[in-house]
Coordinates of C-alpha atoms and ligand atoms in Angstrom, one line a residue:
X5 CA -2.4 26.9 -6.5
X6 CA -5.8 25.7 -5.2
X7 CA -6.3 22.0 -5.6
X8 CA -9.4 20.0 -5.0
X9 CA -9.1 16.3 -4.4
X10 CA -12.3 14.5 -5.1
X11 CA -12.5 11.4 -2.7
X12 CA -10.5 10.8 0.5
X13 CA -9.3 7.2 0.1
X14 CA -5.7 6.1 0.0
X15 CA -5.0 7.7 -3.4
X16 CA -6.8 11.0 -2.5
X17 CA -5.1 11.4 0.8
X18 CA -1.6 10.5 -0.5
X19 CA -2.1 13.0 -3.3
X20 CA -3.3 15.7 -0.8
X21 CA -0.3 15.1 1.4
X22 CA 2.3 15.3 -1.4
X23 CA 0.7 18.4 -2.9
X24 CA 0.4 20.2 0.4
X25 CA 4.1 19.6 1.0
X26 CA 4.8 21.1 -2.4
X27 CA 3.2 24.3 -1.1
X28 CA -0.3 24.1 -2.6
X29 CA -3.7 24.9 -1.0
X30 CA -5.5 21.6 -0.9
X31 CA -9.2 20.7 -0.1
X32 CA -10.3 17.0 0.0
X33 CA -14.0 16.4 -0.5
X34 CA -15.1 13.0 0.6
X35 CA -18.7 11.8 0.3
X36 CA -18.6 9.3 3.2
X37 CA -15.7 8.8 5.6
X38 CA -12.1 9.9 5.0
X39 CA -9.9 6.8 4.4
X40 CA -12.3 5.1 1.9
X41 CA -11.4 1.5 1.9
X42 CA -8.2 2.1 3.9
X43 CA -10.2 2.4 7.1
X44 CA -10.9 0.3 10.2
X45 CA -14.3 0.3 12.0
X46 CA -14.8 0.0 15.7
X47 CA -17.4 -2.7 16.6
X48 CA -19.2 -2.4 19.9
X49 CA -18.1 -5.7 21.3
X50 CA -14.5 -4.4 21.3
X51 CA -13.1 -5.3 17.9
X52 CA -11.4 -3.2 15.2
X53 CA -12.2 -4.5 11.7
X54 CA -10.7 -3.3 8.4
X55 CA -12.9 -2.8 5.3
X56 CA -12.0 -6.2 3.9
X57 CA -9.2 -8.6 4.6
X58 CA -5.8 -7.0 3.8
X59 CA -2.2 -7.8 3.1
X60 CA 0.0 -4.8 2.1
X61 CA 2.3 -5.6 -0.9
X62 CA 5.8 -4.4 -1.8
X63 CA 6.8 -2.9 1.5
X64 CA 10.5 -3.1 0.8
X65 CA 10.6 -0.8 -2.3
X66 CA 7.0 -0.1 -3.2
X67 CA 5.3 3.2 -3.9
X68 CA 3.4 3.4 -0.6
X69 CA 6.6 3.3 1.5
X70 CA 8.4 5.7 -1.0
X71 CA 5.6 8.2 -0.6
X72 CA 5.3 7.9 3.1
X73 CA 9.1 8.2 3.6
X74 CA 9.1 11.3 1.5
X75 CA 6.1 13.1 2.8
X76 CA 4.7 11.7 6.1
X77 CA 5.8 12.4 9.7
X78 CA 6.1 8.7 10.5
X79 CA 5.5 5.2 8.9
X80 CA 3.2 2.8 10.5
X81 CA 4.6 -0.5 12.0
X82 CA 4.1 -3.5 9.8
X83 CA 4.4 -7.2 10.9
X84 CA 5.7 -9.6 8.3
X85 CA 2.7 -11.2 6.6
X86 CA 3.7 -14.8 6.6
X87 CA 2.8 -17.3 3.9
X88 CA -0.2 -18.1 1.8
X89 CA -1.8 -21.6 2.1
X90 CA -4.6 -23.6 0.4
X91 CA -6.9 -25.5 2.8
X92 CA -7.7 -29.0 1.5
X93 CA -7.6 -31.9 3.9
X94 CA -5.0 -29.8 5.7
X95 CA -3.0 -26.7 4.8
X96 CA -0.5 -26.7 1.8
X97 CA 1.7 -23.8 0.7
X98 CA 0.6 -22.2 -2.6
X99 CA 3.1 -23.3 -5.2
X100 CA 5.0 -20.5 -6.9
X101 CA 8.4 -21.8 -8.1
X102 CA 8.9 -24.7 -10.5
X103 CA 10.3 -26.9 -7.7
X104 CA 7.1 -26.2 -5.6
X105 CA 4.9 -26.9 -8.6
X106 CA 6.5 -30.3 -9.2
X107 CA 6.2 -31.4 -5.6
X108 CA 2.9 -29.9 -4.5
X109 CA 0.3 -32.4 -3.4
X110 CA -2.5 -30.0 -4.3
X111 CA -2.7 -31.0 -8.0
X112 CA -2.4 -34.6 -9.3
X113 CA 1.0 -35.8 -10.4
X114 CA 0.1 -36.0 -14.1
X115 CA -1.0 -32.3 -14.0
X116 CA 2.2 -31.2 -12.4
X117 CA 4.2 -32.1 -15.5
X118 CA 1.7 -30.6 -17.9
X119 CA 1.5 -27.3 -15.9
X120 CA 5.2 -26.7 -15.5
X121 CA 5.9 -27.6 -19.1
X122 CA 3.2 -25.3 -20.3
X123 CA 4.4 -22.4 -18.2
X124 CA 7.9 -22.7 -19.8
X125 CA 6.3 -23.1 -23.2
X126 CA 4.2 -20.0 -22.8
X127 CA 7.1 -17.9 -21.6
X128 CA 9.2 -19.2 -24.5
X129 CA 6.7 -18.8 -27.3
X130 CA 4.8 -15.8 -25.9
X131 CA 1.1 -15.1 -25.7
X132 CA -1.2 -12.2 -26.5
X133 CA -2.4 -9.6 -24.1
X134 CA -6.0 -10.8 -24.4
X135 CA -5.1 -14.5 -23.7
X136 CA -7.1 -15.6 -20.7
X137 CA -6.0 -18.3 -18.3
X138 CA -8.9 -20.3 -19.6
X139 CA -7.7 -20.0 -23.2
X140 CA -4.6 -21.8 -22.2
X141 CA -5.9 -24.4 -19.8
X142 CA -8.9 -25.5 -21.7
X143 CA -6.8 -27.7 -24.0
X144 CA -4.5 -29.1 -21.3
X145 CA -6.9 -31.7 -20.2
X146 CA -6.3 -30.9 -16.5
X147 CA -8.2 -32.5 -13.7
X148 CA -11.1 -30.6 -12.1
X149 CA -9.0 -30.2 -9.0
X150 CA -6.3 -28.3 -10.9
X151 CA -8.9 -26.2 -12.8
X152 CA -10.6 -25.3 -9.5
X153 CA -7.3 -24.3 -8.1
X154 CA -6.5 -21.9 -11.0
X155 CA -10.0 -20.5 -10.7
X156 CA -9.5 -19.6 -7.1
X157 CA -6.0 -18.1 -7.7
X158 CA -7.6 -16.0 -10.5
X159 CA -10.3 -14.6 -8.2
X160 CA -7.6 -13.7 -5.7
X161 CA -5.5 -11.9 -8.4
X162 CA -8.0 -10.2 -10.6
X163 CA -11.4 -10.5 -8.8
X164 CA -12.7 -12.7 -11.6
X165 CA -12.6 -16.3 -12.8
X166 CA -10.2 -18.1 -15.3
X167 CA -12.3 -16.9 -18.3
X168 CA -11.9 -13.3 -17.4
X169 CA -8.4 -13.3 -16.0
X170 CA -5.6 -12.4 -18.4
X171 CA -2.6 -14.8 -18.4
X172 CA -0.2 -11.9 -17.9
X173 CA -1.9 -11.2 -14.6
X174 CA -1.2 -14.7 -13.4
X175 CA 2.4 -14.4 -14.4
X176 CA 2.9 -11.0 -12.9
X177 CA 1.0 -11.9 -9.7
X178 CA 3.3 -14.9 -9.3
X179 CA 6.4 -12.7 -9.8
X180 CA 7.7 -14.4 -13.0
X181 CA 7.1 -11.3 -15.2
X182 CA 7.9 -7.8 -13.8
X183 CA 4.7 -5.7 -14.0
X184 CA 6.6 -2.8 -15.7
X185 CA 7.1 -5.1 -18.7
X186 CA 3.3 -5.3 -19.3
X187 CA 2.6 -1.6 -18.5
X188 CA 3.3 -0.2 -22.0
X189 CA 0.4 -2.2 -23.4
X190 CA -2.1 -1.4 -20.7
X191 CA -3.1 2.2 -21.1
X192 CA -5.4 2.1 -24.1
X193 CA -6.2 5.8 -24.4
X194 CA -4.7 6.4 -27.8
X195 CA -3.9 10.0 -27.1
X196 CA -1.2 8.7 -24.8
X197 CA 2.1 8.1 -26.4
X198 CA 3.7 5.8 -23.8
X199 CA 7.2 7.1 -24.7
X200 CA 6.2 10.6 -23.8
X201 CA 4.8 9.8 -20.4
X202 CA 7.0 10.2 -17.3
X203 CA 6.2 6.7 -16.3
X204 CA 8.1 5.3 -19.2
X205 CA 11.0 7.7 -18.8
X206 CA 11.3 6.6 -15.2
X207 CA 11.3 2.9 -16.0
X208 CA 13.9 3.0 -18.8
X209 CA 13.1 4.6 -22.1
X210 CA 15.3 2.3 -24.2
X211 CA 13.8 -0.9 -22.6
X212 CA 10.2 0.4 -23.1
X213 CA 11.0 1.4 -26.7
X214 CA 12.1 -2.1 -27.5
X215 CA 9.2 -3.6 -25.7
X216 CA 6.8 -1.4 -27.6
X217 CA 8.5 -2.1 -31.0
X218 CA 8.4 -5.8 -30.4
X219 CA 4.7 -5.8 -29.5
X220 CA 3.2 -7.8 -26.6
X221 CA 3.8 -11.3 -28.0
X222 CA 7.4 -10.8 -29.0
X223 CA 8.3 -8.9 -25.9
X224 CA 7.2 -11.8 -23.8
X225 CA 9.2 -14.1 -26.0
X226 CA 12.3 -11.9 -25.8
X227 CA 12.1 -11.7 -22.0
X228 CA 11.7 -15.4 -21.7
X229 CA 15.1 -16.2 -20.4
X230 CA 14.6 -13.8 -17.4
X231 CA 11.0 -15.0 -16.8
X232 CA 11.9 -18.6 -16.8
X233 CA 14.8 -17.9 -14.4
X234 CA 12.3 -16.4 -12.0
X235 CA 10.0 -19.4 -12.4
X236 CA 12.8 -21.9 -11.8
X237 CA 14.2 -20.0 -8.7
X238 CA 12.1 -19.7 -5.6
X239 CA 10.4 -16.3 -5.8
X240 CA 8.4 -15.3 -2.7
X241 CA 6.3 -12.5 -1.4
X242 CA 8.3 -11.8 1.8
X243 CA 7.9 -8.1 1.5
X244 CA 4.3 -8.1 2.4
X245 CA 3.0 -7.0 5.8
X246 CA 0.1 -6.2 8.0
X247 CA -0.1 -2.8 9.8
X248 CA -0.3 -2.9 13.6
X249 CA -3.6 -1.2 14.5
X250 CA -5.2 -2.3 11.2
X251 CA -5.2 -0.5 7.9
X252 CA -6.5 2.6 9.7
X253 CA -2.9 3.1 10.8
X254 CA -1.9 3.8 7.2
X255 CA -4.7 6.3 6.8
X256 CA -3.8 7.9 10.2
X257 CA -0.1 8.3 9.4
X258 CA -1.2 10.4 6.3
X259 CA -3.9 12.4 8.2
X260 CA -1.4 13.1 11.0
X261 CA 1.1 14.4 8.5
X262 CA -1.3 16.9 6.9
X263 CA -1.1 20.5 8.2
X264 CA -3.2 22.9 6.2
X265 CA -5.2 20.7 4.0
X266 CA -9.0 21.1 4.6
X267 CA -10.9 17.9 4.7
X268 CA -14.6 17.9 4.1
X269 CA -16.5 14.7 4.9
X270 CA -20.0 13.7 4.1
X271 CA -20.2 15.9 0.9
X272 CA -20.7 14.3 -2.5
X273 CA -19.2 15.9 -5.6
X274 CA -21.9 15.9 -8.3
X275 CA -20.4 18.1 -11.1
X276 CA -17.1 19.4 -12.2
X277 CA -17.4 22.2 -14.7
X278 CA -14.5 24.1 -16.3
X279 CA -14.5 27.8 -16.9
X280 CA -12.1 29.8 -19.0
X281 CA -12.8 33.5 -18.9
X282 CA -9.3 34.5 -19.7
X283 CA -5.8 33.2 -19.1
X284 CA -5.7 34.5 -15.6
X285 CA -9.2 33.4 -14.7
X286 CA -9.7 29.8 -15.6
X287 CA -10.1 26.5 -13.6
X288 CA -12.9 24.4 -12.4
X289 CA -16.1 24.7 -10.3
X290 CA -16.5 21.6 -8.2
X291 CA -20.2 21.4 -7.3
X292 CA -21.2 19.2 -4.3
X293 CA -24.7 18.4 -2.9
X294 CA -24.1 21.3 -0.5
X295 CA -21.8 23.9 -2.0
X296 CA -19.6 25.1 -4.8
X297 CA -15.8 25.3 -4.8
X298 CA -13.3 26.8 -7.1
X299 CA -10.1 24.9 -8.1
X300 CA -7.1 25.6 -10.3
X301 CA -6.4 21.8 -10.4
X302 CA -8.6 18.8 -9.8
X303 CA -7.3 15.4 -8.6
X304 CA -10.1 12.9 -9.1
X305 CA -9.9 9.8 -6.9
X306 CA -13.5 8.6 -7.0
X307 CA -14.4 5.8 -9.4
X308 CA -13.5 6.7 -13.0
X309 CA -16.5 4.8 -14.2
X310 CA -18.7 7.7 -13.1
X311 CA -16.4 10.5 -14.4
X312 CA -18.5 11.0 -17.6
X313 CA -21.6 11.8 -15.4
X314 CA -19.6 14.2 -13.2
X315 CA -17.0 16.0 -15.3
X316 CA -17.9 18.0 -18.4
X317 CA -14.5 17.9 -20.0
X318 CA -13.7 17.1 -23.7
X319 CA -11.1 14.4 -22.8
X320 CA -13.6 12.6 -20.6
X321 CA -16.4 12.9 -23.2
X322 CA -14.1 11.4 -25.8
X323 CA -13.5 8.3 -23.6
X324 CA -17.0 8.0 -22.3
X325 CA -17.7 4.5 -23.5
X326 CA -14.4 3.1 -22.2
X327 CA -14.8 4.8 -18.9
X328 CA -18.4 3.6 -18.4
X329 CA -17.3 0.1 -19.5
X330 CA -14.9 -0.3 -16.5
X331 CA -15.7 -3.4 -14.6
X332 CA -15.3 -4.2 -11.0
X333 CA -16.1 -7.1 -8.6
X334 CA -18.1 -6.9 -5.4
X335 CA -16.9 -8.7 -2.3
X336 CA -18.4 -9.9 0.9
X337 CA -16.3 -9.9 4.0
X338 CA -17.4 -11.6 7.2
X339 CA -15.7 -10.7 10.4
X340 CA -16.1 -13.1 13.3
X341 CA -15.0 -12.6 16.9
X342 CA -14.5 -16.0 18.5
X343 CA -12.9 -17.7 21.5
X344 CA -11.5 -20.3 19.2
X345 CA -8.7 -19.6 16.7
X346 CA -8.5 -22.1 13.8
X347 CA -5.5 -20.2 12.3
X348 CA -2.5 -21.0 14.4
X349 CA -0.1 -19.2 12.1
X350 CA 0.5 -15.8 10.6
X351 CA -0.4 -15.6 7.0
X352 CA -3.6 -16.5 5.3
X353 CA -5.3 -19.2 3.4
X354 CA -7.6 -19.6 0.4
X355 CA -10.4 -22.1 -0.1
X356 CA -11.0 -23.7 -3.4
X357 CA -14.5 -25.0 -3.7
X358 CA -16.0 -21.7 -2.5
X359 CA -13.4 -19.0 -3.3
X360 CA -12.6 -17.3 0.0
X361 CA -9.5 -15.6 1.5
X362 CA -9.3 -16.2 5.3
X363 CA -7.0 -15.0 8.0
X364 CA -6.8 -14.2 11.7
X365 CA -5.9 -10.5 12.0
X366 CA -5.5 -10.6 15.8
X367 CA -2.5 -12.9 15.2
X368 CA -0.7 -9.8 13.9
X369 CA -2.1 -7.5 16.6
X370 CA -4.0 -8.9 19.6
X371 CA -5.4 -5.4 20.4
X372 CA -7.8 -5.8 17.4
X373 CA -9.9 -8.2 19.5
X374 CA -10.9 -8.1 23.2
X375 CA -8.9 -10.2 25.7
X376 CA -9.4 -13.9 25.2
X377 CA -11.0 -13.5 21.8
X378 CA -9.7 -13.7 18.2
X379 CA -10.7 -11.7 15.1
X380 CA -11.2 -13.8 12.1
X381 CA -11.7 -12.3 8.6
X382 CA -13.2 -14.0 5.5
X383 CA -13.5 -12.3 2.1
X384 CA -15.7 -14.0 -0.5
X385 CA -16.6 -13.2 -4.1
X386 CA -20.2 -13.8 -5.4
X387 CA -21.5 -15.3 -2.1
X388 CA -24.5 -14.5 0.0
X389 CA -24.3 -13.9 3.8
X390 CA -26.1 -17.1 4.9
X391 CA -24.1 -19.2 2.5
X392 CA -20.8 -17.7 3.6
X393 CA -21.6 -18.5 7.3
X394 CA -22.3 -22.1 6.4
X395 CA -19.1 -22.4 4.4
X396 CA -17.0 -21.0 7.2
X397 CA -18.6 -23.3 9.8
X398 CA -18.0 -26.4 7.7
X399 CA -14.5 -25.5 6.5
X400 CA -12.8 -24.6 9.7
X401 CA -15.1 -26.4 12.1
X402 CA -16.1 -23.5 14.3
X403 CA -19.5 -23.1 15.9
X404 CA -21.0 -19.9 14.5
X405 CA -23.6 -19.9 17.3
X406 CA -20.8 -19.4 19.8
X407 CA -19.4 -16.4 17.9
X408 CA -18.9 -13.3 20.1
X409 CA -19.3 -11.0 17.2
X410 CA -20.4 -11.3 13.5
X411 CA -20.0 -8.3 11.2
X412 CA -20.7 -8.2 7.4
X413 CA -19.2 -5.8 4.9
X414 CA -20.1 -5.5 1.2
X415 CA -17.6 -3.6 -0.8
X416 CA -15.7 -3.2 -4.1
X417 CA -12.0 -3.9 -3.4
X418 CA -10.7 -2.1 -6.5
X419 CA -12.3 0.5 -8.8
X420 CA -11.2 -1.6 -11.8
X421 CA -10.7 -5.4 -11.6
X422 CA -7.7 -6.7 -13.5
X423 CA -9.6 -8.5 -16.3
X424 CA -9.1 -9.2 -20.0
X425 CA -9.7 -6.0 -22.0
X426 CA -10.1 -3.8 -18.9
X427 CA -9.6 -0.1 -19.5
X428 CA -7.2 1.7 -17.2
X429 CA -7.1 5.5 -17.2
X430 CA -3.7 7.2 -17.4
X431 CA -3.4 9.5 -14.4
X432 CA -2.9 12.6 -16.4
X433 CA -6.0 13.7 -18.3
X434 CA -4.7 17.2 -19.0
X435 CA -2.3 19.7 -17.3
X436 CA -4.8 20.6 -14.6
X437 CA -6.9 17.5 -14.3
X438 CA -5.6 14.1 -13.0
X439 CA -7.1 10.8 -12.0
X440 CA -5.7 8.6 -9.2
X441 CA -6.8 5.3 -7.7
X442 CA -6.9 1.6 -8.4
X443 CA -8.5 2.3 -11.8
X444 CA -5.5 4.4 -12.9
X445 CA -2.7 1.8 -12.6
X446 CA -2.8 -1.9 -13.2
X447 CA 0.3 -2.8 -11.1
X448 CA 0.2 -4.8 -7.8
X449 CA -2.9 -4.7 -5.6
X450 CA -5.2 -2.3 -3.7
X451 CA -3.3 0.2 -1.5
X452 CA 0.0 -0.3 -3.4
X453 CA -1.8 0.1 -6.7
X454 CA -3.5 3.3 -5.5
X455 CA 0.0 4.6 -4.4
X456 CA 1.5 3.7 -7.8
X457 CA -1.1 5.9 -9.5
X458 CA -0.2 8.8 -7.1
X459 CA 3.5 8.6 -8.0
X460 CA 2.7 8.8 -11.7
X461 CA 0.3 11.7 -11.1
X462 CA 2.9 13.6 -9.1
X463 CA 5.6 13.2 -11.8
X464 CA 3.2 14.4 -14.5
X465 CA 2.0 17.3 -12.2
X466 CA 5.6 18.4 -11.6
X467 CA 6.3 18.5 -15.3
X468 CA 3.1 20.4 -16.2
X469 CA 3.7 23.1 -13.6
X470 CA 7.4 23.6 -14.2
X471 CA 6.7 24.6 -17.7
Ligands
LIG525 C1 -12.4 -7.3 0.7 C2 -11.3 -6.4 0.4 C3 -10.0 -6.9 0.4 C4 -8.9 -6.1 0.1 N1 -7.6 -6.6 0.2 C5 -6.6 -5.8 0.0 C6 -5.3 -6.2 0.1 O1 -5.0 -7.3 0.5 N2 -4.2 -5.4 -0.1 C7 -4.4 -4.1 -0.5 O2 -3.5 -3.4 -0.7 N3 -5.7 -3.6 -0.7 C8 -6.7 -4.4 -0.5 N4 -8.0 -3.9 -0.6 C9 -8.3 -2.7 -1.4 C10 -7.7 -1.4 -0.9 O3 -8.1 -1.1 0.4 C11 -8.2 -0.3 -1.9 O4 -8.0 -0.7 -3.2 C12 -7.6 1.0 -1.7 O5 -7.6 1.4 -0.4 C13 -8.3 1.9 -2.6 O6 -7.9 3.2 -2.5 P1 -8.5 4.3 -3.5 O7 -8.1 5.6 -3.1 O8 -8.2 3.9 -4.9 O9 -10.1 4.1 -3.5 P2 -11.1 4.3 -2.3 O10 -10.6 3.9 -1.0 O11 -12.4 3.6 -2.7 O12 -11.4 5.9 -2.2 C14 -12.3 6.6 -3.1 C15 -13.0 7.5 -2.2 O13 -13.8 8.4 -3.1 C16 -15.1 8.6 -2.4 N5 -16.0 9.1 -3.4 C17 -16.6 8.3 -4.4 N6 -17.4 9.1 -5.1 C18 -17.3 10.4 -4.6 C19 -17.9 11.6 -4.9 N7 -18.8 11.7 -6.0 N8 -17.6 12.7 -4.2 C20 -16.7 12.6 -3.2 N9 -16.2 11.5 -2.8 C21 -16.4 10.4 -3.5 C22 -15.4 7.3 -1.8 O14 -16.3 7.4 -0.7 C23 -14.0 6.8 -1.3 O15 -13.8 7.2 0.0 C24 -9.1 -4.7 -0.3 C25 -10.4 -4.2 -0.2 C26 -11.5 -5.0 0.1 C27 -12.9 -4.4 0.1

């Protein structure tokens, strides 16, 4: 079968790799550079910078490693990520477990009791899918310090503040609630019967059935014993890592494993039209700014938000408003090459007064910076370049004028931010049209999320073409 993959980021390339190995003829059409956000750039002064600051989640049993183990020739080397800190007067570990919450110095003593009691209360009595973090904390009479902390954590988990971040995202992000428990309620396309999708068969049909029958609120209530157990015990994110060589290494391992797939770079897909002359002669014409291609199957990995403008397909037309309503957040990453390294640890830190995620990537791989220099990365939300430089200078006390290299990147980390009411597309649109990418799965983050969507697409694809 001839398959066209629109977009060559993580999800597009992983799809191409798997489908090539299944014996199909695959063409990837990428409007910019292959790799999308899973790319590293060479900077003249001798630095290799990723598109945004990265930590790769779920390396022990996640979808990225599963797909690479199955289809790629090799798996990149990852270094253990380390811990996450908050920088106040000094560095403090981000509290996750109940014990950490009750002892952390980052919130006032009075708030510690209120927060831990409320968490247990919420897991016991349940909450609705639309409940935001703000809905809960607004009546808790917390100090500004604690509210600012929650705000920063929300930006980190969903790309938005406490008002737009759903409470379930906070609980799944901290590891108290397994993300699969939330999944049945996330895909809002009413044509999808969750019980008939492969995803739910894979998870555990009986469990999903009872979760769906209970409804969101009751299913949180009925899972409370397990969730509280996770909150009480120390849950940690040890299975995260950073790839040696930068995120480009992940992209390279996929590209190196492709044999026959044709990759076209610098060509933008502008229309996807279906034709149906007879049963033998049907499929899609994929029109780019330069050429036309024929496909039996389309795997679409560009932003779903623009699908209604590109694809003239009934299923897309029906969901036009939901697709066009998908929201995402813009980020600014500042890369600084410096002789000074204020981060004498592996891991990363978040800043509260100006939400920022900061790390030294050359602590994982010194080859990302020239000899004697360090590569520092800072990802901000809603911040201008000048302001970002001032914040960095003040926060970690480095002299920006002595920087060896400064490089700015403005990008959109995920094609759908994980916010209250966000619409996620189910990867199967119809038997021969699929959507993959971070807007087609709400689980985990970035690269792992993109890989999850590819797994679901592949299972649906296999069922459709075994008919
Ligand atoms: C600041 C920042 C921090 C991040 N942190 C992390 C992290 O810690 N952990 C993590 O896992 N991930 C992180 N990510 C995100 C992660 O890199 C991405 O979510 C992931 O790589 C997205 O893969 P994708 O395939 O869904 O999308 P993309 O990589 O965006 O791929 C989509 C591709 O489609 C192409 N395209 C768009 N329109 C068209 C068209 N009309 N025709 C042809 N091609 C088209 C685009 O050019 C792009 O290459 C971060 C990203 C940023 C920017």
